């Protein structure tokens, strides 16, 4: 157990954590982060330094109560199809069951998305024996709409392998797209009623500018890189994500969960460390951004810590930019 949380301070310091997916379950906030290993291996664009092997669950009754670390809720050795790298997860609730969605490399080195179940939001989680058929890449995020239809969003470039799926099949040497062509968007698919499988083929989401033109691959300030998250506010769907190389959290809006989404602006300016990854939730009539940085390790890219800060909307529904340097 840790002290009560403070804005823009590490929620826990006993382990390194990243990629926080925050949800309100049973009246509490549960956070599903990835668990960074404390090692001194080299960095590369393939992400080999992110060698995570298990998941913890964190919870807080409210922002005046201590943070509880529920310990290891699932380990790589429990997953028959996975070989390594339990990266950013997400969670969902339906049919009196809690679901944990997670990426990992299969035994051929290809990232897939698996699902595990629990009777409790705090786990432990029992993984399904195989990955979700038709899934690929990383960063699953599940959005439950008002009609109880669940959507799963996913995809990440570079180490996340999204560009290798441009033809619909995995091509290990695929690069691109070219800078002047439309950027790759995240993928979205409907989840089955039992939440264990994808219905139909995943489709690509189009992210466009204010004139309706697709954001191009060379527009690194706005183009999609990884870490999708969808939430709903005043009837609008907000797709937020990381720009990767320019290290920002940005967002686009739509009136359809399948898009297209119109780019709107920056949520969070670059943090300490290379990656940025987040979630957004409403709790007791306020909105919060959960995010990570590398401050706990003084800047080591693969030794991160999860934090939160309050999120504010303008009257027109746009999100007020949070300047990391002011936090």
Short mmCIF file of N, CA and C in Angstrom, two decimals, residues 32 55 74 101 111 136 191 194 227 250 319:
data_model
loop_
_atom_site.label_atom_id
_atom_site.label_comp_id
_atom_site.label_asym_id
_atom_site.label_seq_id
_atom_site.Cartn_x
_atom_site.Cartn_y
_atom_site.Cartn_z
N UNK A 32 -4.87 0.02 -14.69
CA UNK A 32 -4.23 -1.15 -15.28
C UNK A 32 -3.01 -0.68 -16.07
N UNK A 55 1.63 -8.21 -15.08
CA UNK A 55 0.76 -7.05 -14.84
C UNK A 55 0.41 -6.95 -13.36
N UNK A 74 -1.31 -11.32 -13.41
CA UNK A 74 -1.11 -12.27 -14.50
C UNK A 74 0.35 -12.20 -14.92
N UNK A 101 -7.37 -6.93 -21.55
CA UNK A 101 -6.89 -7.06 -22.92
C UNK A 101 -5.43 -6.62 -22.95
N UNK A 111 3.29 -9.49 -32.77
CA UNK A 111 2.41 -9.00 -31.71
C UNK A 111 0.95 -9.37 -32.01
N UNK A 136 -3.85 -8.04 -34.06
CA UNK A 136 -2.44 -7.82 -34.33
C UNK A 136 -2.02 -6.49 -33.72
N UNK A 191 -16.40 -5.98 -30.60
CA UNK A 191 -16.18 -7.17 -29.79
C UNK A 191 -17.48 -7.97 -29.72
N UNK A 194 -19.74 -11.85 -25.80
CA UNK A 194 -19.02 -12.43 -24.66
C UNK A 194 -17.66 -11.78 -24.44
N UNK A 227 -0.99 4.12 -28.86
CA UNK A 227 -1.71 4.48 -27.64
C UNK A 227 -3.09 5.06 -27.84
N UNK A 250 -2.35 13.89 -28.30
CA UNK A 250 -3.24 14.73 -29.09
C UNK A 250 -4.60 14.05 -29.21
N UNK A 319 -10.45 20.36 -25.63
CA UNK A 319 -9.73 20.08 -24.39
C UNK A 319 -8.63 21.11 -24.19
#
